[in-house]
Amino acid sequence: MDVIQKQYKLEPNRRITQLVTIFILCLLFGWSLSAIEFEQLTTNGFTIAKNILVGMVQPDLSLLVNVTTSGVPYLLIETMAIAFLGTIVGSILAIPLAFLSASNIVPKPIAYVVRFLLILIRTIPAIVYGLMFIRVTGPGPFAGVLTMSLVSIGMLSKLYVDVIEDLDISILESMESIGCTTLEKIRFGLLPQLLASFLSIVIYRFDMNLRDATVLGLVGAGGIGAPLIFAMNAYRWSEVGSILIGLILLILIVEYMSNKIRTKLVRG
């Protein structure tokens, strides 16, 4: 018991540090609360919130079963197609960038340059890319696909690199000793080991892209976002409710299936 007490006394006293940290966090929290303006919560705002809830409870069922291009099912499929195609393109383009930024595969100067490029790509939000591509290609799904592809490259490359650098590189040393080139080491030594982890990461990114594709639709990059904002601006709350219900169901189904697939890939 005496040994334990002596050891306890030898431990550094972190109480002051903890109190200072708590004090700083409280100050930051209080400062953040200053951004909330309760004066903006008018009676009209509460009425709109009530109408949105009523629209979800009493949706326009004709939109949910409408199979034309203006129906919710078609718009959801278009949104999912934008997210899927953008994820596929981004995941393929991210592979060479990931290997070029892995310091255990290529020389460190090259890895640092490519990593800096990927950081720049990740810095810009998806909606900003969407607005830029809309100016280039015009509004529509193509702008959404380009945006999803570029945004996916930044994140997927970073996650790919984490997997690559955690690998046991003894197999690479063995292949190098028999004269294999860098491409051969990647093709036959790394990709078979990385495939399951890469697919799991791609599925995770697809979940994120599905949500981002909805937001991009708000600025005209295709998908269900545009009809949603049009319905809200026109105060057609039953249509808003139908679109939100469709989105919720789609995201729940995709997330359930992706979690099952990712678990299967990781655990084998």
mmCIF file of C-alpha atoms in Angstrom:
data_model
loop_
_atom_site.group_PDB
_atom_site.id
_atom_site.type_symbol
_atom_site.label_atom_id
_atom_site.label_comp_id
_atom_site.label_asym_id
_atom_site.label_seq_id
_atom_site.Cartn_x
_atom_site.Cartn_y
_atom_site.Cartn_z
ATOM 1 C CA MET A 1 0.000 0.000 0.000
ATOM 2 C CA ASP A 2 2.864 2.369 0.842
ATOM 3 C CA VAL A 3 4.441 1.601 -2.528
ATOM 4 C CA ILE A 4 1.213 2.551 -4.293
ATOM 5 C CA GLN A 5 0.948 5.820 -2.360
ATOM 6 C CA LYS A 6 4.557 6.716 -3.137
ATOM 7 C CA GLN A 7 4.013 5.948 -6.817
ATOM 8 C CA TYR A 8 0.846 8.056 -6.801
ATOM 9 C CA LYS A 9 2.750 11.005 -5.293
ATOM 10 C CA LEU A 10 5.386 10.700 -8.001
ATOM 11 C CA GLU A 11 2.756 11.115 -10.701
ATOM 12 C CA PRO A 12 2.654 14.662 -12.144
ATOM 13 C CA ASN A 13 -0.214 16.838 -10.981
ATOM 14 C CA ARG A 14 -2.309 17.539 -14.047
ATOM 15 C CA ARG A 15 -5.184 19.186 -12.186
ATOM 16 C CA ILE A 16 -4.137 22.720 -13.156
ATOM 17 C CA THR A 17 -3.775 21.722 -16.808
ATOM 18 C CA GLN A 18 -7.190 20.066 -16.783
ATOM 19 C CA LEU A 19 -8.821 23.119 -15.163
ATOM 20 C CA VAL A 20 -7.233 25.461 -17.698
ATOM 21 C CA THR A 21 -8.380 23.211 -20.556
ATOM 22 C CA ILE A 22 -11.945 23.113 -19.226
ATOM 23 C CA PHE A 23 -11.922 26.891 -18.805
ATOM 24 C CA ILE A 24 -10.741 27.438 -22.387
ATOM 25 C CA LEU A 25 -13.359 25.015 -23.738
ATOM 26 C CA CYS A 26 -16.083 26.837 -21.789
ATOM 27 C CA LEU A 27 -14.923 30.162 -23.224
ATOM 28 C CA LEU A 28 -14.962 28.758 -26.763
ATOM 29 C CA PHE A 29 -18.418 27.264 -26.202
ATOM 30 C CA GLY A 30 -19.762 30.570 -24.885
ATOM 31 C CA TRP A 31 -18.216 32.444 -27.797
ATOM 32 C CA SER A 32 -19.787 29.983 -30.251
ATOM 33 C CA LEU A 33 -23.210 30.552 -28.688
ATOM 34 C CA SER A 34 -22.917 34.241 -29.589
ATOM 35 C CA ALA A 35 -23.410 33.252 -33.249
ATOM 36 C CA ILE A 36 -26.956 32.059 -32.475
ATOM 37 C CA GLU A 37 -29.512 34.777 -33.071
ATOM 38 C CA PHE A 38 -32.809 33.856 -31.497
ATOM 39 C CA GLU A 39 -34.370 37.035 -32.912
ATOM 40 C CA GLN A 40 -34.513 35.266 -36.290
ATOM 41 C CA LEU A 41 -36.896 32.643 -34.875
ATOM 42 C CA THR A 42 -40.110 34.379 -35.880
ATOM 43 C CA THR A 43 -43.629 33.028 -35.871
ATOM 44 C CA ASN A 44 -43.384 32.541 -39.627
ATOM 45 C CA GLY A 45 -40.321 30.331 -39.145
ATOM 46 C CA PHE A 46 -42.144 28.059 -36.708
ATOM 47 C CA THR A 47 -45.069 27.875 -39.136
ATOM 48 C CA ILE A 48 -42.754 26.756 -41.951
ATOM 49 C CA ALA A 49 -41.168 24.129 -39.700
ATOM 50 C CA LYS A 50 -44.629 22.857 -38.817
ATOM 51 C CA ASN A 51 -45.600 22.705 -42.497
ATOM 52 C CA ILE A 52 -42.484 20.677 -43.325
ATOM 53 C CA LEU A 53 -43.361 18.145 -40.625
ATOM 54 C CA VAL A 54 -46.958 18.015 -41.831
ATOM 55 C CA GLY A 55 -45.689 17.481 -45.394
ATOM 56 C CA MET A 56 -43.654 14.481 -44.254
ATOM 57 C CA VAL A 57 -46.643 13.039 -42.424
ATOM 58 C CA GLN A 58 -48.970 13.739 -45.348
ATOM 59 C CA PRO A 59 -46.720 13.380 -48.441
ATOM 60 C CA ASP A 60 -47.832 13.558 -52.043
ATOM 61 C CA LEU A 61 -48.050 9.816 -52.721
ATOM 62 C CA SER A 62 -48.457 10.363 -56.441
ATOM 63 C CA LEU A 63 -44.835 11.548 -56.621
ATOM 64 C CA LEU A 64 -43.589 8.445 -54.790
ATOM 65 C CA VAL A 65 -45.169 6.107 -57.364
ATOM 66 C CA ASN A 66 -44.612 8.322 -60.418
ATOM 67 C CA VAL A 67 -42.198 6.515 -62.770
ATOM 68 C CA THR A 68 -41.720 9.469 -65.143
ATOM 69 C CA THR A 69 -38.663 11.736 -65.132
ATOM 70 C CA SER A 70 -40.399 14.070 -62.667
ATOM 71 C CA GLY A 71 -41.185 11.344 -60.127
ATOM 72 C CA VAL A 72 -39.240 10.658 -56.957
ATOM 73 C CA PRO A 73 -38.053 7.140 -58.011
ATOM 74 C CA TYR A 74 -36.407 8.442 -61.194
ATOM 75 C CA LEU A 75 -34.796 11.380 -59.379
ATOM 76 C CA LEU A 76 -33.452 9.053 -56.671
ATOM 77 C CA ILE A 77 -32.003 6.708 -59.299
ATOM 78 C CA GLU A 78 -30.373 9.678 -61.033
ATOM 79 C CA THR A 79 -28.887 10.854 -57.722
ATOM 80 C CA MET A 80 -27.570 7.368 -56.973
ATOM 81 C CA ALA A 81 -26.146 7.085 -60.506
ATOM 82 C CA ILE A 82 -24.273 10.380 -60.075
ATOM 83 C CA ALA A 83 -22.824 9.210 -56.773
ATOM 84 C CA PHE A 84 -21.962 5.745 -58.103
ATOM 85 C CA LEU A 85 -20.286 6.878 -61.318
ATOM 86 C CA GLY A 86 -18.412 9.655 -59.519
ATOM 87 C CA THR A 87 -17.177 7.166 -56.915
ATOM 88 C CA ILE A 88 -16.002 4.672 -59.554
ATOM 89 C CA VAL A 89 -14.118 7.289 -61.578
ATOM 90 C CA GLY A 90 -12.610 8.844 -58.460
ATOM 91 C CA SER A 91 -11.579 5.487 -56.980
ATOM 92 C CA ILE A 92 -9.750 4.481 -60.183
ATOM 93 C CA LEU A 93 -7.935 7.808 -60.545
ATOM 94 C CA ALA A 94 -7.015 7.783 -56.855
ATOM 95 C CA ILE A 95 -5.036 4.513 -57.092
ATOM 96 C CA PRO A 96 -1.976 5.843 -58.992
ATOM 97 C CA LEU A 97 -2.006 9.032 -56.907
ATOM 98 C CA ALA A 98 -2.058 6.961 -53.736
ATOM 99 C CA PHE A 99 0.966 4.919 -54.770
ATOM 100 C CA LEU A 100 2.797 8.088 -55.832
ATOM 101 C CA SER A 101 2.175 9.600 -52.383
ATOM 102 C CA ALA A 102 3.191 6.497 -50.403
ATOM 103 C CA SER A 103 6.653 7.138 -48.989
ATOM 104 C CA ASN A 104 7.398 3.419 -48.717
ATOM 105 C CA ILE A 105 6.821 2.940 -52.466
ATOM 106 C CA VAL A 106 8.297 6.027 -54.135
ATOM 107 C CA PRO A 107 11.037 8.497 -53.108
ATOM 108 C CA LYS A 108 9.942 10.865 -50.350
ATOM 109 C CA PRO A 109 10.231 14.101 -52.408
ATOM 110 C CA ILE A 110 7.757 12.732 -54.957
ATOM 111 C CA ALA A 111 5.457 11.502 -52.177
ATOM 112 C CA TYR A 112 5.434 14.917 -50.488
ATOM 113 C CA VAL A 113 4.630 16.754 -53.731
ATOM 114 C CA VAL A 114 1.712 14.437 -54.551
ATOM 115 C CA ARG A 115 0.432 14.629 -50.970
ATOM 116 C CA PHE A 116 0.448 18.420 -51.167
ATOM 117 C CA LEU A 117 -1.596 18.221 -54.373
ATOM 118 C CA LEU A 118 -4.122 15.919 -52.670
ATOM 119 C CA ILE A 119 -4.370 18.300 -49.714
ATOM 120 C CA LEU A 120 -5.220 21.113 -52.124
ATOM 121 C CA ILE A 121 -7.937 18.966 -53.705
ATOM 122 C CA ARG A 122 -9.464 18.129 -50.303
ATOM 123 C CA THR A 123 -9.391 21.749 -49.166
ATOM 124 C CA ILE A 124 -12.142 22.917 -51.529
ATOM 125 C CA PRO A 125 -15.705 21.848 -50.565
ATOM 126 C CA ALA A 126 -17.772 19.760 -52.967
ATOM 127 C CA ILE A 127 -20.366 22.475 -53.497
ATOM 128 C CA VAL A 128 -17.653 24.880 -54.714
ATOM 129 C CA TYR A 129 -16.433 22.295 -57.241
ATOM 130 C CA GLY A 130 -20.048 21.847 -58.287
ATOM 131 C CA LEU A 131 -20.517 25.555 -58.938
ATOM 132 C CA MET A 132 -17.291 25.637 -60.998
ATOM 133 C CA PHE A 133 -18.179 22.597 -63.105
ATOM 134 C CA ILE A 134 -21.677 23.957 -63.739
ATOM 135 C CA ARG A 135 -20.031 27.003 -65.334
ATOM 136 C CA VAL A 136 -17.932 24.708 -67.533
ATOM 137 C CA THR A 137 -20.402 21.983 -68.545
ATOM 138 C CA GLY A 138 -23.693 23.638 -67.764
ATOM 139 C CA PRO A 139 -26.234 22.431 -65.191
ATOM 140 C CA GLY A 140 -27.045 18.746 -65.148
ATOM 141 C CA PRO A 141 -25.866 15.329 -63.969
ATOM 142 C CA PHE A 142 -22.533 15.539 -65.822
ATOM 143 C CA ALA A 143 -21.406 18.399 -63.589
ATOM 144 C CA GLY A 144 -22.385 16.321 -60.571
ATOM 145 C CA VAL A 145 -20.368 13.310 -61.777
ATOM 146 C CA LEU A 146 -17.266 15.447 -62.357
ATOM 147 C CA THR A 147 -17.635 16.977 -58.907
ATOM 148 C CA MET A 148 -18.078 13.622 -57.173
ATOM 149 C CA SER A 149 -15.051 12.232 -59.033
ATOM 150 C CA LEU A 150 -12.747 15.072 -58.053
ATOM 151 C CA VAL A 151 -13.897 15.162 -54.437
ATOM 152 C CA SER A 152 -13.540 11.384 -54.164
ATOM 153 C CA ILE A 153 -9.953 11.482 -55.424
ATOM 154 C CA GLY A 154 -8.799 13.609 -52.503
ATOM 155 C CA MET A 155 -10.283 11.461 -49.744
ATOM 156 C CA LEU A 156 -9.772 8.048 -51.338
ATOM 157 C CA SER A 157 -6.109 8.733 -52.081
ATOM 158 C CA LYS A 158 -5.488 9.625 -48.453
ATOM 159 C CA LEU A 159 -7.206 6.482 -47.161
ATOM 160 C CA TYR A 160 -5.469 4.334 -49.772
ATOM 161 C CA VAL A 161 -2.101 5.681 -48.629
ATOM 162 C CA ASP A 162 -2.852 4.797 -44.999
ATOM 163 C CA VAL A 163 -3.507 1.200 -46.052
ATOM 164 C CA ILE A 164 -0.460 1.021 -48.317
ATOM 165 C CA GLU A 165 1.946 2.349 -45.701
ATOM 166 C CA ASP A 166 0.671 -0.088 -43.068
ATOM 167 C CA LEU A 167 1.538 -3.094 -45.215
ATOM 168 C CA ASP A 168 4.471 -5.377 -44.567
ATOM 169 C CA ILE A 169 6.920 -4.430 -47.315
ATOM 170 C CA SER A 170 9.019 -7.573 -46.978
ATOM 171 C CA ILE A 171 7.261 -8.958 -50.046
ATOM 172 C CA LEU A 172 8.389 -5.895 -52.007
ATOM 173 C CA GLU A 173 11.972 -6.459 -50.918
ATOM 174 C CA SER A 174 11.742 -10.061 -52.069
ATOM 175 C CA MET A 175 10.387 -9.011 -55.456
ATOM 176 C CA GLU A 176 13.038 -6.335 -55.804
ATOM 177 C CA SER A 177 15.760 -8.917 -55.131
ATOM 178 C CA ILE A 178 14.634 -10.922 -58.177
ATOM 179 C CA GLY A 179 14.606 -7.830 -60.404
ATOM 180 C CA CYS A 180 10.919 -6.827 -60.493
ATOM 181 C CA THR A 181 10.067 -3.329 -61.646
ATOM 182 C CA THR A 182 7.994 -0.884 -59.594
ATOM 183 C CA LEU A 183 4.877 -1.603 -61.663
ATOM 184 C CA GLU A 184 5.335 -5.348 -61.212
ATOM 185 C CA LYS A 185 5.708 -4.917 -57.448
ATOM 186 C CA ILE A 186 2.483 -2.933 -57.352
ATOM 187 C CA ARG A 187 0.576 -5.279 -59.692
ATOM 188 C CA PHE A 188 1.611 -8.632 -58.223
ATOM 189 C CA GLY A 189 2.861 -7.775 -54.739
ATOM 190 C CA LEU A 190 0.530 -5.091 -53.415
ATOM 191 C CA LEU A 191 -2.801 -5.059 -55.242
ATOM 192 C CA PRO A 192 -3.810 -8.619 -54.229
ATOM 193 C CA GLN A 193 -3.284 -7.647 -50.587
ATOM 194 C CA LEU A 194 -4.958 -4.261 -50.898
ATOM 195 C CA LEU A 195 -8.053 -5.172 -52.912
ATOM 196 C CA ALA A 196 -10.399 -5.932 -49.987
ATOM 197 C CA SER A 197 -9.389 -2.819 -48.027
ATOM 198 C CA PHE A 198 -9.663 -0.639 -51.130
ATOM 199 C CA LEU A 199 -13.161 -1.923 -51.910
ATOM 200 C CA SER A 200 -14.252 -1.262 -48.324
ATOM 201 C CA ILE A 201 -12.983 2.320 -48.568
ATOM 202 C CA VAL A 202 -14.728 2.843 -51.924
ATOM 203 C CA ILE A 203 -18.061 1.659 -50.502
ATOM 204 C CA TYR A 204 -17.655 4.034 -47.565
ATOM 205 C CA ARG A 205 -16.984 6.896 -49.973
ATOM 206 C CA PHE A 206 -20.063 5.966 -52.004
ATOM 207 C CA ASP A 207 -22.182 6.467 -48.874
ATOM 208 C CA MET A 208 -20.769 9.964 -48.516
ATOM 209 C CA ASN A 209 -21.158 10.771 -52.208
ATOM 210 C CA LEU A 210 -24.812 9.792 -52.119
ATOM 211 C CA ARG A 211 -25.463 12.503 -49.545
ATOM 212 C CA ASP A 212 -23.244 15.020 -51.335
ATOM 213 C CA ALA A 213 -25.010 14.362 -54.626
ATOM 214 C CA THR A 214 -28.261 15.456 -53.014
ATOM 215 C CA VAL A 215 -26.700 18.730 -51.891
ATOM 216 C CA LEU A 216 -25.157 19.311 -55.326
ATOM 217 C CA GLY A 217 -28.617 19.072 -56.825
ATOM 218 C CA LEU A 218 -29.487 22.251 -54.936
ATOM 219 C CA VAL A 219 -27.065 24.203 -57.137
ATOM 220 C CA GLY A 220 -28.162 22.513 -60.375
ATOM 221 C CA ALA A 221 -25.729 19.581 -60.612
ATOM 222 C CA GLY A 222 -28.456 17.024 -61.297
ATOM 223 C CA GLY A 223 -30.280 14.649 -59.008
ATOM 224 C CA ILE A 224 -33.095 15.172 -56.565
ATOM 225 C CA GLY A 225 -31.729 18.318 -54.934
ATOM 226 C CA ALA A 226 -33.107 20.714 -57.567
ATOM 227 C CA PRO A 227 -36.757 19.535 -57.308
ATOM 228 C CA LEU A 228 -36.383 19.678 -53.526
ATOM 229 C CA ILE A 229 -35.301 23.324 -53.466
ATOM 230 C CA PHE A 230 -37.939 24.252 -56.080
ATOM 231 C CA ALA A 231 -40.679 22.634 -53.987
ATOM 232 C CA MET A 232 -39.465 24.406 -50.838
ATOM 233 C CA ASN A 233 -39.332 27.793 -52.584
ATOM 234 C CA ALA A 234 -42.882 27.258 -53.835
ATOM 235 C CA TYR A 235 -44.079 26.144 -50.354
ATOM 236 C CA ARG A 236 -45.271 22.804 -51.732
ATOM 237 C CA TRP A 237 -44.694 20.963 -48.488
ATOM 238 C CA SER A 238 -46.383 17.716 -49.505
ATOM 239 C CA GLU A 239 -43.886 17.419 -52.374
ATOM 240 C CA VAL A 240 -41.048 18.240 -49.978
ATOM 241 C CA GLY A 241 -42.279 15.488 -47.688
ATOM 242 C CA SER A 242 -42.364 12.970 -50.548
ATOM 243 C CA ILE A 243 -38.813 13.814 -51.628
ATOM 244 C CA LEU A 244 -37.470 13.656 -48.068
ATOM 245 C CA ILE A 245 -39.150 10.307 -47.428
ATOM 246 C CA GLY A 246 -37.644 8.922 -50.634
ATOM 247 C CA LEU A 247 -34.198 10.211 -49.667
ATOM 248 C CA ILE A 248 -34.411 8.739 -46.171
ATOM 249 C CA LEU A 249 -35.448 5.335 -47.485
ATOM 250 C CA LEU A 250 -32.736 5.324 -50.150
ATOM 251 C CA ILE A 251 -29.962 6.292 -47.726
ATOM 252 C CA LEU A 252 -31.098 3.743 -45.137
ATOM 253 C CA ILE A 253 -31.170 0.933 -47.701
ATOM 254 C CA VAL A 254 -27.789 1.858 -49.200
ATOM 255 C CA GLU A 255 -26.175 2.247 -45.780
ATOM 256 C CA TYR A 256 -27.501 -1.114 -44.601
ATOM 257 C CA MET A 257 -26.250 -2.899 -47.711
ATOM 258 C CA SER A 258 -22.879 -1.131 -47.701
ATOM 259 C CA ASN A 259 -22.288 -1.981 -44.037
ATOM 260 C CA LYS A 260 -22.980 -5.645 -44.781
ATOM 261 C CA ILE A 261 -20.605 -5.645 -47.749
ATOM 262 C CA ARG A 262 -17.845 -3.785 -45.898
ATOM 263 C CA THR A 263 -18.090 -6.162 -42.936
ATOM 264 C CA LYS A 264 -17.840 -9.121 -45.300
ATOM 265 C CA LEU A 265 -14.810 -7.640 -47.042
ATOM 266 C CA VAL A 266 -12.944 -6.773 -43.853
ATOM 267 C CA ARG A 267 -13.662 -9.988 -41.952
ATOM 268 C CA GLY A 268 -13.554 -12.254 -44.973
#
